[in-house]
Amino acid sequence: MTDADRTRRVLLIRHGQTAWSLSNQHTGRTDIDLTPRGEQDAAALAGLADRIGLCRPYVIASPRRRAQRTAELAGLHVDETSELFAEWDYGDYEGLTRLEIQRDHEPGWTIWTHGARGGESVADMTRRVDAAVDHVEARLPESDVIVVSHGHFSRSFICRFLGWPITQGAAVDLRPAGSALLAEPDGDRRLSELRGPEGYWASAASI
């Protein structure tokens, strides 16, 4: 099979568990370490690219320590680190849970509908993720791509790669140390598979 004939694929990996992901606190700029469970789950990702047969994967990671450590434990050599692939900037809501934000600041708030006060709006995030998608697309003729990043970023990336509004990310479930495989067979983009930290792969059509 020539490069022109191969199915182009993007593997998104969310960093492993942190204390704040465990407590559902929004973690954007805060540079926080993985928990022991997070390190264990990240290490379990080792060899995943080979198991699913990625072609010469080029690895891009968020600059945050939790993403860099996840890549390291997964045995991935990071080719590029970029703020384009950082988590949503939660602004005034950094470190707060959704319930706290709804109770104390904005009833009915979600990141997908309201954005973050003092941080990135939905439009801001859409523009940044679109730039990240363009950046990845530029690599795909040469190789598959692995992105090690964050929950809301990865869910947003899935939406924009597939041409969906970013708000559809609310319907995508990506757990810490989980991953999502995007594929482009014959130019037809799809969310091919989702994986949880337990190592279970499921067809996206069944979720």
PDB file of N, CA and C in Angstrom, residues 76-146:
ATOM      1  N   LEU A  76       6.136   7.184  24.406  1.00  0.00           N
ATOM      2  CA  LEU A  76       6.055   7.982  23.192  1.00  0.00           C
ATOM      3  C   LEU A  76       7.145   9.046  23.180  1.00  0.00           C
ATOM      4  N   HIS A  77       7.824   9.186  22.061  1.00  0.00           N
ATOM      5  CA  HIS A  77       8.764  10.287  21.875  1.00  0.00           C
ATOM      6  C   HIS A  77       7.986  11.483  21.355  1.00  0.00           C
ATOM      7  N   VAL A  78       7.973  12.568  22.120  1.00  0.00           N
ATOM      8  CA  VAL A  78       7.229  13.768  21.717  1.00  0.00           C
ATOM      9  C   VAL A  78       8.038  14.527  20.667  1.00  0.00           C
ATOM     10  N   ASP A  79       7.483  14.628  19.472  1.00  0.00           N
ATOM     11  CA  ASP A  79       8.139  15.344  18.390  1.00  0.00           C
ATOM     12  C   ASP A  79       7.898  16.841  18.465  1.00  0.00           C
ATOM     13  N   GLU A  80       6.786  17.224  19.063  1.00  0.00           N
ATOM     14  CA  GLU A  80       6.425  18.643  19.085  1.00  0.00           C
ATOM     15  C   GLU A  80       5.568  18.936  20.310  1.00  0.00           C
ATOM     16  N   THR A  81       5.855  20.044  20.981  1.00  0.00           N
ATOM     17  CA  THR A  81       5.045  20.533  22.089  1.00  0.00           C
ATOM     18  C   THR A  81       4.467  21.885  21.680  1.00  0.00           C
ATOM     19  N   SER A  82       3.153  22.044  21.841  1.00  0.00           N
ATOM     20  CA  SER A  82       2.522  23.271  21.356  1.00  0.00           C
ATOM     21  C   SER A  82       1.355  23.683  22.240  1.00  0.00           C
ATOM     22  N   GLU A  83       1.281  24.999  22.506  1.00  0.00           N
ATOM     23  CA  GLU A  83       0.147  25.554  23.249  1.00  0.00           C
ATOM     24  C   GLU A  83      -1.159  25.412  22.474  1.00  0.00           C
ATOM     25  N   LEU A  84      -1.089  25.203  21.170  1.00  0.00           N
ATOM     26  CA  LEU A  84      -2.314  24.961  20.396  1.00  0.00           C
ATOM     27  C   LEU A  84      -3.093  23.785  20.957  1.00  0.00           C
ATOM     28  N   PHE A  85      -2.371  22.843  21.583  1.00  0.00           N
ATOM     29  CA  PHE A  85      -2.971  21.588  22.029  1.00  0.00           C
ATOM     30  C   PHE A  85      -3.183  21.551  23.542  1.00  0.00           C
ATOM     31  N   ALA A  86      -3.120  22.731  24.177  1.00  0.00           N
ATOM     32  CA  ALA A  86      -3.366  22.832  25.618  1.00  0.00           C
ATOM     33  C   ALA A  86      -4.862  22.739  25.907  1.00  0.00           C
ATOM     34  N   GLU A  87      -5.174  22.562  27.185  1.00  0.00           N
ATOM     35  CA  GLU A  87      -6.580  22.463  27.592  1.00  0.00           C
ATOM     36  C   GLU A  87      -7.275  23.815  27.466  1.00  0.00           C
ATOM     37  N   TRP A  88      -8.581  23.777  27.425  1.00  0.00           N
ATOM     38  CA  TRP A  88      -9.418  24.980  27.450  1.00  0.00           C
ATOM     39  C   TRP A  88      -8.942  25.876  28.590  1.00  0.00           C
ATOM     40  N   ASP A  89      -8.825  27.165  28.335  1.00  0.00           N
ATOM     41  CA  ASP A  89      -8.471  28.126  29.383  1.00  0.00           C
ATOM     42  C   ASP A  89      -9.753  28.461  30.143  1.00  0.00           C
ATOM     43  N   TYR A  90      -9.833  28.008  31.398  1.00  0.00           N
ATOM     44  CA  TYR A  90     -11.058  28.166  32.183  1.00  0.00           C
ATOM     45  C   TYR A  90     -11.161  29.507  32.901  1.00  0.00           C
ATOM     46  N   GLY A  91     -10.124  30.339  32.800  1.00  0.00           N
ATOM     47  CA  GLY A  91     -10.213  31.680  33.351  1.00  0.00           C
ATOM     48  C   GLY A  91     -10.600  31.690  34.817  1.00  0.00           C
ATOM     49  N   ASP A  92     -11.675  32.420  35.134  1.00  0.00           N
ATOM     50  CA  ASP A  92     -12.126  32.562  36.527  1.00  0.00           C
ATOM     51  C   ASP A  92     -12.616  31.248  37.123  1.00  0.00           C
ATOM     52  N   TYR A  93     -12.865  30.262  36.277  1.00  0.00           N
ATOM     53  CA  TYR A  93     -13.429  29.002  36.758  1.00  0.00           C
ATOM     54  C   TYR A  93     -12.376  27.912  36.964  1.00  0.00           C
ATOM     55  N   GLU A  94     -11.108  28.288  36.827  1.00  0.00           N
ATOM     56  CA  GLU A  94     -10.026  27.343  37.070  1.00  0.00           C
ATOM     57  C   GLU A  94     -10.134  26.783  38.488  1.00  0.00           C
ATOM     58  N   GLY A  95     -10.085  25.467  38.591  1.00  0.00           N
ATOM     59  CA  GLY A  95     -10.114  24.810  39.888  1.00  0.00           C
ATOM     60  C   GLY A  95     -11.493  24.579  40.470  1.00  0.00           C
ATOM     61  N   LEU A  96     -12.533  25.079  39.801  1.00  0.00           N
ATOM     62  CA  LEU A  96     -13.906  24.898  40.286  1.00  0.00           C
ATOM     63  C   LEU A  96     -14.573  23.724  39.584  1.00  0.00           C
ATOM     64  N   THR A  97     -15.539  23.107  40.242  1.00  0.00           N
ATOM     65  CA  THR A  97     -16.341  22.073  39.608  1.00  0.00           C
ATOM     66  C   THR A  97     -17.533  22.717  38.890  1.00  0.00           C
ATOM     67  N   ARG A  98     -18.160  21.957  38.027  1.00  0.00           N
ATOM     68  CA  ARG A  98     -19.328  22.495  37.330  1.00  0.00           C
ATOM     69  C   ARG A  98     -20.436  22.865  38.312  1.00  0.00           C
ATOM     70  N   LEU A  99     -20.636  22.041  39.334  1.00  0.00           N
ATOM     71  CA  LEU A  99     -21.684  22.332  40.305  1.00  0.00           C
ATOM     72  C   LEU A  99     -21.393  23.629  41.055  1.00  0.00           C
ATOM     73  N   GLU A 100     -20.126  23.870  41.381  1.00  0.00           N
ATOM     74  CA  GLU A 100     -19.765  25.127  42.050  1.00  0.00           C
ATOM     75  C   GLU A 100     -19.990  26.329  41.146  1.00  0.00           C
ATOM     76  N   ILE A 101     -19.657  26.190  39.886  1.00  0.00           N
ATOM     77  CA  ILE A 101     -19.856  27.294  38.946  1.00  0.00           C
ATOM     78  C   ILE A 101     -21.346  27.588  38.782  1.00  0.00           C
ATOM     79  N   GLN A 102     -22.154  26.540  38.655  1.00  0.00           N
ATOM     80  CA  GLN A 102     -23.592  26.733  38.496  1.00  0.00           C
ATOM     81  C   GLN A 102     -24.217  27.337  39.753  1.00  0.00           C
ATOM     82  N   ARG A 103     -23.740  26.934  40.900  1.00  0.00           N
ATOM     83  CA  ARG A 103     -24.302  27.416  42.173  1.00  0.00           C
ATOM     84  C   ARG A 103     -23.893  28.854  42.473  1.00  0.00           C
ATOM     85  N   ASP A 104     -22.629  29.186  42.212  1.00  0.00           N
ATOM     86  CA  ASP A 104     -22.086  30.466  42.684  1.00  0.00           C
ATOM     87  C   ASP A 104     -21.936  31.525  41.602  1.00  0.00           C
ATOM     88  N   HIS A 105     -22.009  31.131  40.320  1.00  0.00           N
ATOM     89  CA  HIS A 105     -21.699  32.082  39.254  1.00  0.00           C
ATOM     90  C   HIS A 105     -22.752  32.131  38.144  1.00  0.00           C
ATOM     91  N   GLU A 106     -23.019  30.996  37.498  1.00  0.00           N
ATOM     92  CA  GLU A 106     -23.910  30.984  36.339  1.00  0.00           C
ATOM     93  C   GLU A 106     -24.815  29.749  36.375  1.00  0.00           C
ATOM     94  N   PRO A 107     -26.056  29.909  36.806  1.00  0.00           N
ATOM     95  CA  PRO A 107     -26.980  28.765  36.776  1.00  0.00           C
ATOM     96  C   PRO A 107     -27.096  28.213  35.353  1.00  0.00           C
ATOM     97  N   GLY A 108     -27.070  26.891  35.245  1.00  0.00           N
ATOM     98  CA  GLY A 108     -27.200  26.260  33.941  1.00  0.00           C
ATOM     99  C   GLY A 108     -25.921  26.231  33.123  1.00  0.00           C
ATOM    100  N   TRP A 109     -24.814  26.668  33.753  1.00  0.00           N
ATOM    101  CA  TRP A 109     -23.544  26.767  33.020  1.00  0.00           C
ATOM    102  C   TRP A 109     -23.021  25.410  32.581  1.00  0.00           C
ATOM    103  N   THR A 110     -22.507  25.344  31.337  1.00  0.00           N
ATOM    104  CA  THR A 110     -21.601  24.283  30.899  1.00  0.00           C
ATOM    105  C   THR A 110     -20.512  24.948  30.067  1.00  0.00           C
ATOM    106  N   ILE A 111     -19.363  24.328  30.006  1.00  0.00           N
ATOM    107  CA  ILE A 111     -18.279  24.880  29.197  1.00  0.00           C
ATOM    108  C   ILE A 111     -18.673  24.946  27.730  1.00  0.00           C
ATOM    109  N   TRP A 112     -19.506  23.987  27.285  1.00  0.00           N
ATOM    110  CA  TRP A 112     -19.866  23.875  25.871  1.00  0.00           C
ATOM    111  C   TRP A 112     -20.838  24.957  25.420  1.00  0.00           C
ATOM    112  N   THR A 113     -21.620  25.482  26.338  1.00  0.00           N
ATOM    113  CA  THR A 113     -22.615  26.495  25.967  1.00  0.00           C
ATOM    114  C   THR A 113     -22.217  27.908  26.376  1.00  0.00           C
ATOM    115  N   HIS A 114     -21.448  28.035  27.460  1.00  0.00           N
ATOM    116  CA  HIS A 114     -21.140  29.349  28.004  1.00  0.00           C
ATOM    117  C   HIS A 114     -19.677  29.758  27.857  1.00  0.00           C
ATOM    118  N   GLY A 115     -18.780  28.790  27.619  1.00  0.00           N
ATOM    119  CA  GLY A 115     -17.362  29.121  27.660  1.00  0.00           C
ATOM    120  C   GLY A 115     -16.938  29.458  29.077  1.00  0.00           C
ATOM    121  N   ALA A 116     -15.768  30.084  29.218  1.00  0.00           N
ATOM    122  CA  ALA A 116     -15.224  30.353  30.547  1.00  0.00           C
ATOM    123  C   ALA A 116     -15.031  31.848  30.753  1.00  0.00           C
ATOM    124  N   ARG A 117     -15.667  32.377  31.767  1.00  0.00           N
ATOM    125  CA  ARG A 117     -15.513  33.797  32.099  1.00  0.00           C
ATOM    126  C   ARG A 117     -14.043  34.087  32.424  1.00  0.00           C
ATOM    127  N   GLY A 118     -13.472  35.073  31.767  1.00  0.00           N
ATOM    128  CA  GLY A 118     -12.067  35.404  31.981  1.00  0.00           C
ATOM    129  C   GLY A 118     -11.105  34.472  31.281  1.00  0.00           C
ATOM    130  N   GLY A 119     -11.641  33.488  30.547  1.00  0.00           N
ATOM    131  CA  GLY A 119     -10.810  32.547  29.804  1.00  0.00           C
ATOM    132  C   GLY A 119     -11.237  32.497  28.352  1.00  0.00           C
ATOM    133  N   GLU A 120     -11.312  31.297  27.794  1.00  0.00           N
ATOM    134  CA  GLU A 120     -11.683  31.150  26.389  1.00  0.00           C
ATOM    135  C   GLU A 120     -13.186  30.949  26.234  1.00  0.00           C
ATOM    136  N   SER A 121     -13.773  31.700  25.333  1.00  0.00           N
ATOM    137  CA  SER A 121     -15.174  31.506  24.977  1.00  0.00           C
ATOM    138  C   SER A 121     -15.292  30.292  24.058  1.00  0.00           C
ATOM    139  N   VAL A 122     -16.515  29.894  23.768  1.00  0.00           N
ATOM    140  CA  VAL A 122     -16.732  28.806  22.811  1.00  0.00           C
ATOM    141  C   VAL A 122     -16.146  29.185  21.449  1.00  0.00           C
ATOM    142  N   ALA A 123     -16.324  30.445  21.044  1.00  0.00           N
ATOM    143  CA  ALA A 123     -15.766  30.895  19.762  1.00  0.00           C
ATOM    144  C   ALA A 123     -14.244  30.892  19.790  1.00  0.00           C
ATOM    145  N   ASP A 124     -13.656  31.331  20.917  1.00  0.00           N
ATOM    146  CA  ASP A 124     -12.196  31.312  21.056  1.00  0.00           C
ATOM    147  C   ASP A 124     -11.666  29.884  20.906  1.00  0.00           C
ATOM    148  N   MET A 125     -12.298  28.962  21.610  1.00  0.00           N
ATOM    149  CA  MET A 125     -11.836  27.574  21.597  1.00  0.00           C
ATOM    150  C   MET A 125     -12.010  26.972  20.210  1.00  0.00           C
ATOM    151  N   THR A 126     -13.105  27.297  19.555  1.00  0.00           N
ATOM    152  CA  THR A 126     -13.321  26.791  18.200  1.00  0.00           C
ATOM    153  C   THR A 126     -12.205  27.244  17.273  1.00  0.00           C
ATOM    154  N   ARG A 127     -11.824  28.510  17.365  1.00  0.00           N
ATOM    155  CA  ARG A 127     -10.750  29.017  16.507  1.00  0.00           C
ATOM    156  C   ARG A 127      -9.426  28.314  16.793  1.00  0.00           C
ATOM    157  N   ARG A 128      -9.123  28.115  18.065  1.00  0.00           N
ATOM    158  CA  ARG A 128      -7.846  27.479  18.398  1.00  0.00           C
ATOM    159  C   ARG A 128      -7.827  26.020  17.977  1.00  0.00           C
ATOM    160  N   VAL A 129      -8.912  25.327  18.230  1.00  0.00           N
ATOM    161  CA  VAL A 129      -8.962  23.917  17.846  1.00  0.00           C
ATOM    162  C   VAL A 129      -8.944  23.776  16.322  1.00  0.00           C
ATOM    163  N   ASP A 130      -9.599  24.667  15.617  1.00  0.00           N
ATOM    164  CA  ASP A 130      -9.526  24.629  14.152  1.00  0.00           C
ATOM    165  C   ASP A 130      -8.085  24.776  13.676  1.00  0.00           C
ATOM    166  N   ALA A 131      -7.311  25.645  14.334  1.00  0.00           N
ATOM    167  CA  ALA A 131      -5.899  25.794  13.987  1.00  0.00           C
ATOM    168  C   ALA A 131      -5.125  24.515  14.300  1.00  0.00           C
ATOM    169  N   ALA A 132      -5.483  23.854  15.394  1.00  0.00           N
ATOM    170  CA  ALA A 132      -4.832  22.584  15.742  1.00  0.00           C
ATOM    171  C   ALA A 132      -5.174  21.501  14.719  1.00  0.00           C
ATOM    172  N   VAL A 133      -6.425  21.455  14.290  1.00  0.00           N
ATOM    173  CA  VAL A 133      -6.833  20.494  13.256  1.00  0.00           C
ATOM    174  C   VAL A 133      -6.060  20.754  11.966  1.00  0.00           C
ATOM    175  N   ASP A 134      -5.957  22.014  11.574  1.00  0.00           N
ATOM    176  CA  ASP A 134      -5.192  22.352  10.364  1.00  0.00           C
ATOM    177  C   ASP A 134      -3.743  21.894  10.494  1.00  0.00           C
ATOM    178  N   HIS A 135      -3.176  22.074  11.669  1.00  0.00           N
ATOM    179  CA  HIS A 135      -1.789  21.685  11.907  1.00  0.00           C
ATOM    180  C   HIS A 135      -1.620  20.176  11.757  1.00  0.00           C
ATOM    181  N   VAL A 136      -2.543  19.419  12.315  1.00  0.00           N
ATOM    182  CA  VAL A 136      -2.497  17.959  12.205  1.00  0.00           C
ATOM    183  C   VAL A 136      -2.715  17.525  10.756  1.00  0.00           C
ATOM    184  N   GLU A 137      -3.668  18.139  10.094  1.00  0.00           N
ATOM    185  CA  GLU A 137      -3.945  17.786   8.695  1.00  0.00           C
ATOM    186  C   GLU A 137      -2.709  17.943   7.814  1.00  0.00           C
ATOM    187  N   ALA A 138      -1.891  18.936   8.120  1.00  0.00           N
ATOM    188  CA  ALA A 138      -0.686  19.172   7.327  1.00  0.00           C
ATOM    189  C   ALA A 138       0.320  18.025   7.472  1.00  0.00           C
ATOM    190  N   ARG A 139       0.249  17.282   8.585  1.00  0.00           N
ATOM    191  CA  ARG A 139       1.145  16.150   8.810  1.00  0.00           C
ATOM    192  C   ARG A 139       0.640  14.855   8.212  1.00  0.00           C
ATOM    193  N   LEU A 140      -0.664  14.705   8.055  1.00  0.00           N
ATOM    194  CA  LEU A 140      -1.250  13.420   7.700  1.00  0.00           C
ATOM    195  C   LEU A 140      -0.789  12.843   6.358  1.00  0.00           C
ATOM    196  N   PRO A 141      -0.452  13.647   5.354  1.00  0.00           N
ATOM    197  CA  PRO A 141       0.072  13.025   4.130  1.00  0.00           C
ATOM    198  C   PRO A 141       1.380  12.265   4.362  1.00  0.00           C
ATOM    199  N   GLU A 142       2.131  12.646   5.400  1.00  0.00           N
ATOM    200  CA  GLU A 142       3.423  12.007   5.663  1.00  0.00           C
ATOM    201  C   GLU A 142       3.330  10.887   6.686  1.00  0.00           C
ATOM    202  N   SER A 143       2.446  11.010   7.660  1.00  0.00           N
ATOM    203  CA  SER A 143       2.389  10.036   8.744  1.00  0.00           C
ATOM    204  C   SER A 143       1.081  10.181   9.503  1.00  0.00           C
ATOM    205  N   ASP A 144       0.759   9.156  10.289  1.00  0.00           N
ATOM    206  CA  ASP A 144      -0.326   9.293  11.250  1.00  0.00           C
ATOM    207  C   ASP A 144       0.144  10.201  12.390  1.00  0.00           C
ATOM    208  N   VAL A 145      -0.795  10.663  13.192  1.00  0.00           N
ATOM    209  CA  VAL A 145      -0.479  11.627  14.247  1.00  0.00           C
ATOM    210  C   VAL A 145      -1.073  11.145  15.574  1.00  0.00           C
ATOM    211  N   ILE A 146      -0.293  11.283  16.634  1.00  0.00           N
ATOM    212  CA  ILE A 146      -0.771  11.065  17.996  1.00  0.00           C
ATOM    213  C   ILE A 146      -0.769  12.404  18.717  1.00  0.00           C
TER     214      ILE A 146
END
